[in-house]
Amino acid sequence: MTGWETRNGVHYLRTPGGIVRARAVGVATGGYTSQSLHPQLKNRLFPILSNSIVTRVLTPAEIEACNFRTHQVITDTRILRHYYRLMPDGRLQIGSRSAITGNDAPQDQYRQKLVEDMYRKFPALRGIQVDYSWWGWVDVSHDMMPRITQPDPAQSIYYAMGYGGNGVMYSAQAGKRLAALIAGKGASLPPLPIFGSALPFPNVREMVESQMFAPFRRFGQRFLYHWYHLKDEVI
Ligand SMILES: Cc1cc2nc3c(=O)[nH]c(=O)nc-3n(C[C@H](O)[C@H](O)[C@H](O)COP(=O)(O)OP(=O)(O)OC[C@H]3O[C@@H](n4cnc5c(N)ncnc54)[C@H](O)[C@@H]3O)c2cc1C
């Protein structure tokens, strides 16, 4: 969708193939939400890059050496966390925070950093073949809480967003709830007070910074990542 106009309560959504008319719009564009998509969403999300790798199938000896006792998902307690699991077919999947900007994301250093982190956690896997790797944006809300809501009752706009990198399972439920809201069946849904409120703006200082100094937000994030790294590794 490349443009959005609303006239007399009808939404006109421009796409490369034509214009779609809609009485209501449900937005689920996650970390890919552009700042210009709609004023209701401007500055409501802070997209962050995440990357992930998957190794070849581990041998029974490697699984034993890594002390894997479960296929459950695991996360460490760092600020810049790693999240990982032994997959059903015996591969290790591990992910973490990645580059700061989309331009930097494809650089191999970020994949390599994750590989090194994996070796550090699981020395028995040093040199193991990595079969898959990918990266993408996750949509972090300013209070880290997701939302499934019609933020303004006067506008037929709904959204489900702000999953903060935990949306694979959650988004399926959120989608059902979003569909029920759009179909006018919201009254029959169990109440979720926080999830039903609008995505918050950043606090006043952040808001001023993000409105006036949007290009510098990533500098702030870069500084924070260095600080978090220090806290995780040194302090
Ligand atoms: C590397 C990585 C690892 C992850 N690991 C996990 C994990 O282990 N567990 C977990 O729960 N979550 C994980 N996540 C997060 C998870 O992928 C997201 O939370 C989830 O995909 C969000 O789903 P969504 O449908 O809301 O948005 P997305 O899957 O991000 O989809 C948004 C869609 O909107 C489209 N879009 C954007 N703008 C427009 C427009 N203007 N017009 C039309 N379409 C548009 C995009 O093309 C995209 O297809 C990971 C994410 C990444 C990047």
mmCIF file of C-alpha atoms and ligand atoms in Angstrom:
data_model
loop_
_atom_site.group_PDB
_atom_site.id
_atom_site.type_symbol
_atom_site.label_atom_id
_atom_site.label_comp_id
_atom_site.label_asym_id
_atom_site.label_seq_id
_atom_site.Cartn_x
_atom_site.Cartn_y
_atom_site.Cartn_z
ATOM 1 C CA MET A 1 0.000 0.000 0.000
ATOM 2 C CA THR A 2 1.564 3.256 -1.111
ATOM 3 C CA GLY A 3 -1.041 5.850 -0.150
ATOM 4 C CA TRP A 4 -4.027 6.273 2.144
ATOM 5 C CA GLU A 5 -6.820 8.827 1.923
ATOM 6 C CA THR A 6 -10.058 8.907 3.881
ATOM 7 C CA ARG A 7 -13.112 10.731 2.510
ATOM 8 C CA ASN A 8 -16.604 10.609 4.046
ATOM 9 C CA GLY A 9 -15.601 7.670 6.222
ATOM 10 C CA VAL A 10 -14.367 5.604 3.276
ATOM 11 C CA HIS A 11 -10.698 4.669 3.032
ATOM 12 C CA TYR A 12 -8.976 4.763 -0.341
ATOM 13 C CA LEU A 13 -5.841 2.651 -0.245
ATOM 14 C CA ARG A 14 -3.476 3.119 -3.130
ATOM 15 C CA THR A 15 -1.556 0.052 -4.272
ATOM 16 C CA PRO A 16 0.698 -0.511 -7.301
ATOM 17 C CA GLY A 17 -2.224 -2.330 -8.966
ATOM 18 C CA GLY A 18 -5.039 0.106 -8.207
ATOM 19 C CA ILE A 19 -7.050 1.708 -5.435
ATOM 20 C CA VAL A 20 -8.860 -0.373 -2.831
ATOM 21 C CA ARG A 21 -11.942 1.147 -1.186
ATOM 22 C CA ALA A 22 -12.578 0.014 2.373
ATOM 23 C CA ARG A 23 -15.026 0.819 5.141
ATOM 24 C CA ALA A 24 -12.476 -0.273 7.753
ATOM 25 C CA VAL A 25 -8.729 -0.890 7.733
ATOM 26 C CA GLY A 26 -6.827 -3.318 9.937
ATOM 27 C CA VAL A 27 -3.114 -2.551 10.080
ATOM 28 C CA ALA A 28 -0.644 -5.357 10.817
ATOM 29 C CA THR A 29 2.540 -4.050 9.260
ATOM 30 C CA GLY A 30 4.727 -4.761 12.301
ATOM 31 C CA GLY A 31 8.266 -3.388 12.254
ATOM 32 C CA TYR A 32 7.798 -2.529 8.566
ATOM 33 C CA THR A 33 5.277 0.237 9.322
ATOM 34 C CA SER A 34 6.459 3.360 7.529
ATOM 35 C CA GLN A 35 6.359 6.666 9.359
ATOM 36 C CA SER A 36 4.097 8.059 6.630
ATOM 37 C CA LEU A 37 1.563 5.193 6.631
ATOM 38 C CA HIS A 38 -0.971 6.994 8.819
ATOM 39 C CA PRO A 39 -0.816 9.787 11.464
ATOM 40 C CA GLN A 40 -2.301 7.338 14.015
ATOM 41 C CA LEU A 41 0.922 5.325 13.756
ATOM 42 C CA LYS A 42 3.608 7.963 13.357
ATOM 43 C CA ASN A 43 6.260 7.628 16.098
ATOM 44 C CA ARG A 44 4.270 4.907 17.886
ATOM 45 C CA LEU A 45 6.750 2.118 17.159
ATOM 46 C CA PHE A 46 10.501 1.795 17.257
ATOM 47 C CA PRO A 47 11.639 -0.817 14.714
ATOM 48 C CA ILE A 48 14.631 -2.882 15.832
ATOM 49 C CA LEU A 49 16.656 -5.372 13.801
ATOM 50 C CA SER A 50 16.900 -8.994 14.830
ATOM 51 C CA ASN A 51 18.876 -11.790 13.201
ATOM 52 C CA SER A 52 18.786 -15.552 13.402
ATOM 53 C CA ILE A 53 20.904 -18.540 12.330
ATOM 54 C CA VAL A 54 20.231 -22.276 12.142
ATOM 55 C CA THR A 55 23.028 -24.873 12.208
ATOM 56 C CA ARG A 56 23.170 -28.229 10.502
ATOM 57 C CA VAL A 57 21.633 -31.123 12.445
ATOM 58 C CA LEU A 58 23.636 -31.715 15.647
ATOM 59 C CA THR A 59 25.032 -35.176 16.353
ATOM 60 C CA PRO A 60 23.946 -36.944 19.588
ATOM 61 C CA ALA A 61 27.468 -36.266 20.950
ATOM 62 C CA GLU A 62 27.143 -32.530 20.228
ATOM 63 C CA ILE A 63 23.699 -32.397 21.847
ATOM 64 C CA GLU A 64 25.182 -34.090 24.917
ATOM 65 C CA ALA A 65 28.210 -31.763 24.954
ATOM 66 C CA CYS A 66 25.887 -28.711 24.832
ATOM 67 C CA ASN A 67 23.802 -30.243 27.620
ATOM 68 C CA PHE A 68 20.522 -29.735 25.775
ATOM 69 C CA ARG A 69 17.755 -31.393 27.824
ATOM 70 C CA THR A 70 14.757 -29.824 26.113
ATOM 71 C CA HIS A 71 13.416 -28.487 22.831
ATOM 72 C CA GLN A 72 11.806 -25.634 24.726
ATOM 73 C CA VAL A 73 12.728 -22.098 23.733
ATOM 74 C CA ILE A 74 15.400 -20.547 25.948
ATOM 75 C CA THR A 75 16.576 -16.999 26.466
ATOM 76 C CA ASP A 76 19.523 -15.715 28.474
ATOM 77 C CA THR A 77 19.332 -12.847 30.964
ATOM 78 C CA ARG A 78 21.434 -10.298 29.087
ATOM 79 C CA ILE A 79 19.970 -6.954 28.132
ATOM 80 C CA LEU A 80 20.931 -7.716 24.524
ATOM 81 C CA ARG A 81 19.498 -11.178 24.790
ATOM 82 C CA HIS A 82 20.113 -14.336 22.837
ATOM 83 C CA TYR A 83 17.098 -16.547 22.159
ATOM 84 C CA TYR A 84 17.593 -20.114 21.064
ATOM 85 C CA ARG A 85 16.251 -23.625 20.948
ATOM 86 C CA LEU A 86 17.110 -27.138 19.840
ATOM 87 C CA MET A 87 14.767 -27.629 16.902
ATOM 88 C CA PRO A 88 12.677 -30.813 16.510
ATOM 89 C CA ASP A 89 15.090 -32.104 13.827
ATOM 90 C CA GLY A 90 18.146 -31.505 16.036
ATOM 91 C CA ARG A 91 19.422 -28.216 14.597
ATOM 92 C CA LEU A 92 20.258 -25.273 16.856
ATOM 93 C CA GLN A 93 18.476 -22.009 16.095
ATOM 94 C CA ILE A 94 19.832 -18.914 17.816
ATOM 95 C CA GLY A 95 19.038 -15.235 17.382
ATOM 96 C CA SER A 96 19.925 -11.862 18.832
ATOM 97 C CA ARG A 97 19.822 -8.135 18.196
ATOM 98 C CA SER A 98 21.523 -7.138 14.981
ATOM 99 C CA ALA A 99 22.623 -3.990 13.186
ATOM 100 C CA ILE A 100 21.169 -0.568 13.972
ATOM 101 C CA THR A 101 20.201 0.486 10.451
ATOM 102 C CA GLY A 102 18.662 -1.386 7.528
ATOM 103 C CA ASN A 103 21.597 -0.370 5.311
ATOM 104 C CA ASP A 104 24.025 -2.147 7.640
ATOM 105 C CA ALA A 105 21.867 -5.232 8.229
ATOM 106 C CA PRO A 106 23.043 -7.327 5.225
ATOM 107 C CA GLN A 107 26.703 -6.995 6.260
ATOM 108 C CA ASP A 108 28.223 -10.361 7.091
ATOM 109 C CA GLN A 109 29.772 -9.027 10.330
ATOM 110 C CA TYR A 110 26.376 -9.233 12.068
ATOM 111 C CA ARG A 111 25.848 -12.846 11.046
ATOM 112 C CA GLN A 112 29.465 -13.560 12.045
ATOM 113 C CA LYS A 113 28.996 -11.879 15.441
ATOM 114 C CA LEU A 114 26.027 -14.162 16.116
ATOM 115 C CA VAL A 115 28.085 -17.193 15.044
ATOM 116 C CA GLU A 116 30.846 -16.152 17.494
ATOM 117 C CA ASP A 117 28.262 -15.681 20.247
ATOM 118 C CA MET A 118 27.011 -19.209 19.547
ATOM 119 C CA TYR A 119 30.576 -20.618 19.818
ATOM 120 C CA ARG A 120 31.002 -18.824 23.121
ATOM 121 C CA LYS A 121 27.806 -20.289 24.515
ATOM 122 C CA PHE A 122 28.388 -23.741 23.052
ATOM 123 C CA PRO A 123 32.149 -24.313 22.604
ATOM 124 C CA ALA A 124 31.465 -27.832 21.318
ATOM 125 C CA LEU A 125 29.884 -26.283 18.219
ATOM 126 C CA ARG A 126 32.901 -24.207 17.154
ATOM 127 C CA GLY A 127 33.217 -24.405 13.371
ATOM 128 C CA ILE A 128 29.794 -26.007 12.851
ATOM 129 C CA GLN A 129 28.120 -25.418 9.498
ATOM 130 C CA VAL A 130 25.365 -22.784 9.501
ATOM 131 C CA ASP A 131 22.655 -23.782 7.004
ATOM 132 C CA TYR A 132 20.267 -20.820 7.313
ATOM 133 C CA SER A 133 20.427 -17.218 8.390
ATOM 134 C CA TRP A 134 18.053 -14.276 8.101
ATOM 135 C CA TRP A 135 17.300 -10.892 9.590
ATOM 136 C CA GLY A 136 14.377 -8.495 9.797
ATOM 137 C CA TRP A 137 12.604 -5.762 11.706
ATOM 138 C CA VAL A 138 10.605 -6.273 14.888
ATOM 139 C CA ASP A 139 8.116 -3.674 16.150
ATOM 140 C CA VAL A 140 8.916 -2.524 19.666
ATOM 141 C CA SER A 141 6.302 -0.308 21.302
ATOM 142 C CA HIS A 142 7.392 2.453 23.667
ATOM 143 C CA ASP A 143 6.145 0.590 26.756
ATOM 144 C CA MET A 144 7.058 -2.863 25.380
ATOM 145 C CA MET A 145 3.384 -3.918 25.340
ATOM 146 C CA PRO A 146 1.530 -5.028 22.213
ATOM 147 C CA ARG A 147 -1.820 -3.530 21.194
ATOM 148 C CA ILE A 148 -4.902 -4.931 19.415
ATOM 149 C CA THR A 149 -7.241 -2.010 19.183
ATOM 150 C CA GLN A 150 -9.346 0.614 17.467
ATOM 151 C CA PRO A 151 -7.388 3.576 18.845
ATOM 152 C CA ASP A 152 -9.973 6.231 17.952
ATOM 153 C CA PRO A 153 -13.696 5.265 18.003
ATOM 154 C CA ALA A 154 -14.357 8.042 15.481
ATOM 155 C CA GLN A 155 -12.109 6.401 12.874
ATOM 156 C CA SER A 156 -12.605 2.937 11.378
ATOM 157 C CA ILE A 157 -8.914 2.113 11.738
ATOM 158 C CA TYR A 158 -7.750 -0.877 13.739
ATOM 159 C CA TYR A 159 -4.297 -2.267 14.393
ATOM 160 C CA ALA A 160 -2.511 -5.192 15.996
ATOM 161 C CA MET A 161 1.133 -4.341 16.572
ATOM 162 C CA GLY A 162 3.973 -3.821 19.001
ATOM 163 C CA TYR A 163 4.881 -7.486 19.561
ATOM 164 C CA GLY A 164 8.479 -6.564 20.366
ATOM 165 C CA GLY A 165 9.987 -9.559 18.596
ATOM 166 C CA ASN A 166 7.640 -12.137 20.138
ATOM 167 C CA GLY A 167 4.929 -12.152 17.520
ATOM 168 C CA VAL A 168 5.118 -15.550 15.808
ATOM 169 C CA MET A 169 2.575 -17.282 18.027
ATOM 170 C CA TYR A 170 0.974 -14.169 19.482
ATOM 171 C CA SER A 171 0.095 -12.619 16.123
ATOM 172 C CA ALA A 172 -2.225 -15.546 15.248
ATOM 173 C CA GLN A 173 -4.377 -14.820 18.295
ATOM 174 C CA ALA A 174 -4.048 -11.081 17.782
ATOM 175 C CA GLY A 175 -5.254 -11.491 14.190
ATOM 176 C CA LYS A 176 -8.402 -13.294 15.351
ATOM 177 C CA ARG A 177 -9.098 -10.603 17.893
ATOM 178 C CA LEU A 178 -8.440 -7.847 15.370
ATOM 179 C CA ALA A 179 -10.869 -9.503 12.913
ATOM 180 C CA ALA A 180 -13.552 -9.732 15.622
ATOM 181 C CA LEU A 181 -13.096 -6.048 16.454
ATOM 182 C CA ILE A 182 -13.414 -5.039 12.794
ATOM 183 C CA ALA A 183 -16.538 -7.229 12.443
ATOM 184 C CA GLY A 184 -18.119 -5.317 15.327
ATOM 185 C CA LYS A 185 -17.909 -8.247 17.738
ATOM 186 C CA GLY A 186 -15.587 -6.488 20.197
ATOM 187 C CA ALA A 187 -18.188 -6.474 22.981
ATOM 188 C CA SER A 188 -18.127 -10.279 23.181
ATOM 189 C CA LEU A 189 -14.324 -10.456 23.560
ATOM 190 C CA PRO A 190 -12.673 -10.951 26.950
ATOM 191 C CA PRO A 191 -11.376 -7.527 28.061
ATOM 192 C CA LEU A 192 -7.636 -6.883 27.745
ATOM 193 C CA PRO A 193 -7.277 -3.396 29.252
ATOM 194 C CA ILE A 194 -3.700 -2.576 28.281
ATOM 195 C CA PHE A 195 -3.790 -4.273 24.885
ATOM 196 C CA GLY A 196 -6.955 -2.325 24.068
ATOM 197 C CA SER A 197 -5.398 1.106 24.574
ATOM 198 C CA ALA A 198 -3.604 3.033 21.829
ATOM 199 C CA LEU A 199 0.109 2.529 21.268
ATOM 200 C CA PRO A 200 1.762 5.175 23.440
ATOM 201 C CA PHE A 201 4.065 7.879 22.192
ATOM 202 C CA PRO A 202 7.591 7.944 23.553
ATOM 203 C CA ASN A 203 7.895 10.038 26.706
ATOM 204 C CA VAL A 204 8.109 13.805 26.280
ATOM 205 C CA ARG A 205 11.881 13.934 25.961
ATOM 206 C CA GLU A 206 11.926 11.049 23.494
ATOM 207 C CA MET A 207 8.999 12.579 21.624
ATOM 208 C CA VAL A 208 10.783 15.884 21.174
ATOM 209 C CA GLU A 209 13.878 14.006 20.057
ATOM 210 C CA SER A 210 12.022 11.736 17.666
ATOM 211 C CA GLN A 211 9.922 14.529 16.133
ATOM 212 C CA MET A 212 12.725 17.020 15.760
ATOM 213 C CA PHE A 213 15.783 14.840 15.614
ATOM 214 C CA ALA A 214 14.438 11.676 14.021
ATOM 215 C CA PRO A 215 17.661 11.057 12.068
ATOM 216 C CA PHE A 216 19.600 11.043 15.353
ATOM 217 C CA ARG A 217 17.464 8.398 17.064
ATOM 218 C CA ARG A 218 19.707 5.665 15.668
ATOM 219 C CA PHE A 219 22.756 7.398 17.196
ATOM 220 C CA GLY A 220 21.044 7.111 20.557
ATOM 221 C CA GLN A 221 20.326 3.450 19.920
ATOM 222 C CA ARG A 222 23.963 2.859 18.910
ATOM 223 C CA PHE A 223 25.119 4.452 22.160
ATOM 224 C CA LEU A 224 22.645 2.337 24.148
ATOM 225 C CA TYR A 225 23.793 -0.879 22.451
ATOM 226 C CA HIS A 226 27.385 -0.071 23.477
ATOM 227 C CA TRP A 227 26.233 0.650 27.018
ATOM 228 C CA TYR A 228 24.185 -2.580 27.155
ATOM 229 C CA HIS A 229 27.186 -4.508 25.819
ATOM 230 C CA LEU A 230 29.314 -3.028 28.621
ATOM 231 C CA LYS A 231 26.669 -3.965 31.191
ATOM 232 C CA ASP A 232 26.355 -7.491 29.799
ATOM 233 C CA GLU A 233 30.087 -8.130 29.488
ATOM 234 C CA VAL A 234 31.964 -5.954 31.973
ATOM 235 C CA ILE A 235 29.903 -4.400 34.736
HETATM 236 C C1 LIG B 1 15.321 -12.584 12.821
HETATM 237 C C2 LIG B 1 14.022 -12.596 13.551
HETATM 238 C C3 LIG B 1 13.793 -13.587 14.472
HETATM 239 C C4 LIG B 1 12.575 -13.626 15.159
HETATM 240 N N1 LIG B 1 12.378 -14.642 16.037
HETATM 241 C C5 LIG B 1 11.186 -14.727 16.661
HETATM 242 C C6 LIG B 1 10.909 -15.802 17.550
HETATM 243 O O1 LIG B 1 11.754 -16.686 17.766
HETATM 244 N N2 LIG B 1 9.707 -15.844 18.169
HETATM 245 C C7 LIG B 1 8.760 -14.887 17.956
HETATM 246 O O2 LIG B 1 7.670 -14.975 18.525
HETATM 247 N N3 LIG B 1 8.981 -13.848 17.119
HETATM 248 C C8 LIG B 1 10.168 -13.757 16.478
HETATM 249 N N4 LIG B 1 10.402 -12.715 15.634
HETATM 250 C C9 LIG B 1 9.388 -11.659 15.536
HETATM 251 C C10 LIG B 1 8.269 -12.051 14.608
HETATM 252 O O3 LIG B 1 8.808 -12.375 13.347
HETATM 253 C C11 LIG B 1 7.311 -10.858 14.501
HETATM 254 O O4 LIG B 1 6.856 -10.489 15.798
HETATM 255 C C12 LIG B 1 6.106 -11.246 13.671
HETATM 256 O O5 LIG B 1 6.509 -11.654 12.383
HETATM 257 C C13 LIG B 1 5.175 -10.058 13.535
HETATM 258 O O6 LIG B 1 4.106 -10.473 12.732
HETATM 259 P P1 LIG B 1 3.249 -9.433 11.984
HETATM 260 O O7 LIG B 1 2.317 -10.215 11.125
HETATM 261 O O8 LIG B 1 2.677 -8.460 12.958
HETATM 262 O O9 LIG B 1 4.270 -8.570 11.101
HETATM 263 P P2 LIG B 1 5.323 -9.008 9.996
HETATM 264 O O10 LIG B 1 5.501 -10.488 9.930
HETATM 265 O O11 LIG B 1 6.530 -8.143 10.224
HETATM 266 O O12 LIG B 1 4.581 -8.579 8.674
HETATM 267 C C14 LIG B 1 4.321 -7.212 8.357
HETATM 268 C C15 LIG B 1 3.936 -7.192 6.897
HETATM 269 O O13 LIG B 1 3.463 -5.905 6.563
HETATM 270 C C16 LIG B 1 3.875 -5.652 5.249
HETATM 271 N N5 LIG B 1 3.788 -4.212 5.010
HETATM 272 C C17 LIG B 1 4.469 -3.207 5.614
HETATM 273 N N6 LIG B 1 4.088 -2.024 5.118
HETATM 274 C C18 LIG B 1 3.151 -2.277 4.186
HETATM 275 C C19 LIG B 1 2.371 -1.453 3.313
HETATM 276 N N7 LIG B 1 2.488 -0.113 3.303
HETATM 277 N N8 LIG B 1 1.518 -2.055 2.464
HETATM 278 C C20 LIG B 1 1.382 -3.415 2.469
HETATM 279 N N9 LIG B 1 2.077 -4.241 3.276
HETATM 280 C C21 LIG B 1 2.946 -3.676 4.111
HETATM 281 C C22 LIG B 1 5.299 -6.193 5.201
HETATM 282 O O14 LIG B 1 5.705 -6.402 3.867
HETATM 283 C C23 LIG B 1 5.121 -7.494 5.968
HETATM 284 O O15 LIG B 1 4.776 -8.569 5.120
HETATM 285 C C24 LIG B 1 11.597 -12.646 14.924
HETATM 286 C C25 LIG B 1 11.827 -11.645 13.990
HETATM 287 C C26 LIG B 1 13.027 -11.603 13.319
HETATM 288 C C27 LIG B 1 13.247 -10.518 12.313
#
